[in-house]
mmCIF file of C-alpha atoms in Angstrom:
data_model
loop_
_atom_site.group_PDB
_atom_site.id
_atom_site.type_symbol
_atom_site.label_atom_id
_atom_site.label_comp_id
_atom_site.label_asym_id
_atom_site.label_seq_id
_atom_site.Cartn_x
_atom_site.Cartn_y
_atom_site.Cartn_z
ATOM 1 C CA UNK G 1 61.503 44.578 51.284
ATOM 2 C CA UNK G 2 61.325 41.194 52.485
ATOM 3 C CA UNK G 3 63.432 38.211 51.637
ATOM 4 C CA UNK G 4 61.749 34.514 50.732
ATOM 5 C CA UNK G 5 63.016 31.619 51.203
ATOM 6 C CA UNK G 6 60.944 28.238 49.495
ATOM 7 C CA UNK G 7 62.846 24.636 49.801
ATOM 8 C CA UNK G 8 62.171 24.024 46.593
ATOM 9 C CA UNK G 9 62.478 27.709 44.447
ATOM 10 C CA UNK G 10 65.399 29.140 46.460
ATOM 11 C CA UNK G 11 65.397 32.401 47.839
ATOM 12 C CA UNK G 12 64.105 35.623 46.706
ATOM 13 C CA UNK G 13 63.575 39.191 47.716
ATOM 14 C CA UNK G 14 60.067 40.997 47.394
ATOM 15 C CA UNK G 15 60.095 44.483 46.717
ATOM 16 C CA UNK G 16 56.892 46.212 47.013
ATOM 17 C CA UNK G 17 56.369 49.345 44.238
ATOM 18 C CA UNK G 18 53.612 51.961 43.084
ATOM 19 C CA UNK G 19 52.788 52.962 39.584
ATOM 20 C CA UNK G 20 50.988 56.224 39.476
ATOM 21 C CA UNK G 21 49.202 58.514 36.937
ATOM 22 C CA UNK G 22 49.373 61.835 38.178
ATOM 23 C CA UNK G 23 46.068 64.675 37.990
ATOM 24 C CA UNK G 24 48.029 66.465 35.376
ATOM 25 C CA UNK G 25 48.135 63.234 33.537
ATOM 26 C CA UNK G 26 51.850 62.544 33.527
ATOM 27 C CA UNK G 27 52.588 58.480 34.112
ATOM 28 C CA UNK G 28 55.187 57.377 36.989
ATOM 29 C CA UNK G 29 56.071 53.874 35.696
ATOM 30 C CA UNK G 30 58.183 52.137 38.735
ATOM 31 C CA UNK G 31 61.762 52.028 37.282
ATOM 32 C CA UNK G 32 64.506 50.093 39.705
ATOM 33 C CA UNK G 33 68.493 49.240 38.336
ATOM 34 C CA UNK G 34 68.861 44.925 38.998
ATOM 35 C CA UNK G 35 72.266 43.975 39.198
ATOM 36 C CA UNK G 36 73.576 40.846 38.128
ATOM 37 C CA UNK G 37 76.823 39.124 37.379
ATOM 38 C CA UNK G 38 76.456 38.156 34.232
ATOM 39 C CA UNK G 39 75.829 34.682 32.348
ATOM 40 C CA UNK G 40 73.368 34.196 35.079
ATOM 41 C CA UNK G 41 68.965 33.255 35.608
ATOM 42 C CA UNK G 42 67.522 36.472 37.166
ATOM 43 C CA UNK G 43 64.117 35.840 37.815
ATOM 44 C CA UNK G 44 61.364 38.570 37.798
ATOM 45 C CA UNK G 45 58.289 38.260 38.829
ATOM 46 C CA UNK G 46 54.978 40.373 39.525
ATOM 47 C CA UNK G 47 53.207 38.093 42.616
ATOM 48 C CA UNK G 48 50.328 40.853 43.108
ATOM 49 C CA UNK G 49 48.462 43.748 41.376
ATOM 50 C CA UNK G 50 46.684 46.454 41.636
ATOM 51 C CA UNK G 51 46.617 46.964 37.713
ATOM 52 C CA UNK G 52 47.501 44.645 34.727
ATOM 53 C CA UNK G 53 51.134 45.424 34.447
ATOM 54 C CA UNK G 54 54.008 44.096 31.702
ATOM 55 C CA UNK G 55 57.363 44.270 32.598
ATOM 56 C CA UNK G 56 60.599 45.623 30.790
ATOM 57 C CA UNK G 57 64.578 44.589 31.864
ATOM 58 C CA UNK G 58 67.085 45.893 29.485
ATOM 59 C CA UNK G 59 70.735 45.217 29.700
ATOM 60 C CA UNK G 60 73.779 46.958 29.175
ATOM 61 C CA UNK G 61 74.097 45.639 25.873
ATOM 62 C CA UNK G 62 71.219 46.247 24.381
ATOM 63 C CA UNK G 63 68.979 42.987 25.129
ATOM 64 C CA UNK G 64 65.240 43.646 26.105
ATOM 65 C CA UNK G 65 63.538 41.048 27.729
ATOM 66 C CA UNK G 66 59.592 42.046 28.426
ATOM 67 C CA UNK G 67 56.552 40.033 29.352
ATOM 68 C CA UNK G 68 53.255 41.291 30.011
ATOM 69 C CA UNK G 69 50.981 37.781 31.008
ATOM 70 C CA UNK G 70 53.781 35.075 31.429
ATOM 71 C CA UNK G 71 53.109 34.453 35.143
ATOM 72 C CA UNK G 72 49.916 33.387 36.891
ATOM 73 C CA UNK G 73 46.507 35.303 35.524
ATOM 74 C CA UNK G 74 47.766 38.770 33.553
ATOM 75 C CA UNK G 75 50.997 38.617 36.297
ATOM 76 C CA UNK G 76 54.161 39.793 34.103
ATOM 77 C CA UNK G 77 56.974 37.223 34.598
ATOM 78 C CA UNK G 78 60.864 37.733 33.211
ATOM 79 C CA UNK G 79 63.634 34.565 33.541
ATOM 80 C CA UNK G 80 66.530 36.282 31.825
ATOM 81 C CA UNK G 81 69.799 34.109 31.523
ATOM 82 C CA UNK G 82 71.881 37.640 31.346
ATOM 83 C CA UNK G 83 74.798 38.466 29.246
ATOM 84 C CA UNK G 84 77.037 41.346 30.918
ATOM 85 C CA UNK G 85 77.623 42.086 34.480
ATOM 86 C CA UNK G 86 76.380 45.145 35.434
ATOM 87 C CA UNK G 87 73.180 46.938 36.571
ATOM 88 C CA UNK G 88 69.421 46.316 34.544
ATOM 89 C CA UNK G 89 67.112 48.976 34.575
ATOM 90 C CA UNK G 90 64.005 47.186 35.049
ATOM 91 C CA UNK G 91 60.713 48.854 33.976
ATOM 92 C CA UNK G 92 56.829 48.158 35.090
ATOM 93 C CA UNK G 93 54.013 49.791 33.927
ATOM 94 C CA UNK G 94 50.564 49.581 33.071
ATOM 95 C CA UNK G 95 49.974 46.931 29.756
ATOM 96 C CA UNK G 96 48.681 49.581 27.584
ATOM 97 C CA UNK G 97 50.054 52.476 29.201
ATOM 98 C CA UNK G 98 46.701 53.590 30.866
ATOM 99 C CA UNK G 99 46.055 56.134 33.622
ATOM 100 C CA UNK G 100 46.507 54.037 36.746
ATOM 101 C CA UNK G 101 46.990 54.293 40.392
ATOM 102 C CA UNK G 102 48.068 50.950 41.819
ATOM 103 C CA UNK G 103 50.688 49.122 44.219
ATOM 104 C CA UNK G 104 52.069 45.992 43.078
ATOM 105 C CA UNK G 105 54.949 43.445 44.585
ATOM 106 C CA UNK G 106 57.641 41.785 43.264
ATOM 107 C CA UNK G 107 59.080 38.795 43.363
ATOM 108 C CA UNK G 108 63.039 39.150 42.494
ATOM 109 C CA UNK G 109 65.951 36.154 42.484
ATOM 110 C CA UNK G 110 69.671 35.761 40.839
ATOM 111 C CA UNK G 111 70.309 31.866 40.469
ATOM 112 C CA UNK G 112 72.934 29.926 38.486
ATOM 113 C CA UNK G 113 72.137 29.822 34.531
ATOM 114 C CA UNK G 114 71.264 26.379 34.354
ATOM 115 C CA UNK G 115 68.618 26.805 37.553
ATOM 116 C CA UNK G 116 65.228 25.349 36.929
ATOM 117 C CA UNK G 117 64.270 29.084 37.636
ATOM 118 C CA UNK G 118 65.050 29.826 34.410
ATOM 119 C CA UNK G 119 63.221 27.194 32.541
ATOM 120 C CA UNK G 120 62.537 27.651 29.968
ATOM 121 C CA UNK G 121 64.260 31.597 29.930
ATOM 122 C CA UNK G 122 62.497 34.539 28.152
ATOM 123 C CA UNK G 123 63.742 35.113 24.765
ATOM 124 C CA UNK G 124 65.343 38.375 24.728
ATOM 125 C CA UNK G 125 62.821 40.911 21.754
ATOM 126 C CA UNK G 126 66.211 42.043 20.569
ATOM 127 C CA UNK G 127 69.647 41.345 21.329
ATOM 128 C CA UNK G 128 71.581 44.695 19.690
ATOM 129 C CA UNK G 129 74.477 43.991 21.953
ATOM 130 C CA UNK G 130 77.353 46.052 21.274
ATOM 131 C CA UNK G 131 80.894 45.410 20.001
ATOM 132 C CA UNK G 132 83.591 44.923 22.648
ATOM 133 C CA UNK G 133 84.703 48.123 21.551
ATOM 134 C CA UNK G 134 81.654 49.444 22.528
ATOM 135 C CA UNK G 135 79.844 50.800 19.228
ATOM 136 C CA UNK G 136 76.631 49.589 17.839
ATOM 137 C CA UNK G 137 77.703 47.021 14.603
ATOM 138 C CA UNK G 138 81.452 47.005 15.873
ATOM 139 C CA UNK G 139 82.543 50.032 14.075
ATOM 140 C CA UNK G 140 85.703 51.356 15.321
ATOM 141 C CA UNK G 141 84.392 54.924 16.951
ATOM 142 C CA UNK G 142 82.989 53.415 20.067
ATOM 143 C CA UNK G 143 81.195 56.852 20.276
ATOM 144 C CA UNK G 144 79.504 57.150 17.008
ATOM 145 C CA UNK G 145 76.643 55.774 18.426
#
């Protein structure tokens, strides 16, 4: 892990990360929890390769952002203005989900939700959030769900 710093992008952290197909043929997509604050820009960002990867963050609430080619060449790239505090599992794997034995890094930054970073932001796939009492579709049983 290393931490970035560009005058005009702010600062970042790269995290370096494998994503492996096993000789039994089970997949080991890279899966890491991102925290953030809430009503904030977290930028994701693949910065190098080793396979065509797309990227999957998913919050608390039910929002998936994904990208698979969004960032230079086939380089998945995620600028999610967040909606809950609390921790993001983020998901990388291969595109397609093909066998695959390659090292990537990425490029990983929490910024205000008005940063330039975040412009323009990823449109969330779906945005299911969940009821403040905590059921899908606000029902009353928060676990019926």
């Amino acid at each position: 892990t290393q931490i970035f710093q560009d005058p005009t992008l702010g600062q970042f952290v790269i995290l370096s990360g494998s994503y492996e197909t096993h000789e039994n043929g089970n997949t080991d997509p890279f899966v890491l929890q991102i925290f953030s604050s809430g009503n904030e820009c977290v930028r994701l960002e693949v910065i190098r390769q080793g396979t065509d990867l797309e990227m999957t963050l998913i919050s608390p609430q039910g929002a998936i952002w994904q990208d698979d080619d969004g960032g230079v060449d086939t380089q998945p790239l995620i600028k999610a203005i967040t909606n809950v505090r609390g921790w993001y599992p983020l998901v990388l794997s291969q595109f397609a989900g093909a066998p695959a034995n390659a090292d990537f890094d990425l490029q990983y930054g929490r910024f205000a939700s008005n940063s330039a970073q975040c412009s323009p932001p990823t449109t969330p796939r779906t945005n299911n959030a969940k009821s403040d009492t905590g059921a899908a579709g606000g029902l009353s049983n928060p676990n019926s769900d």
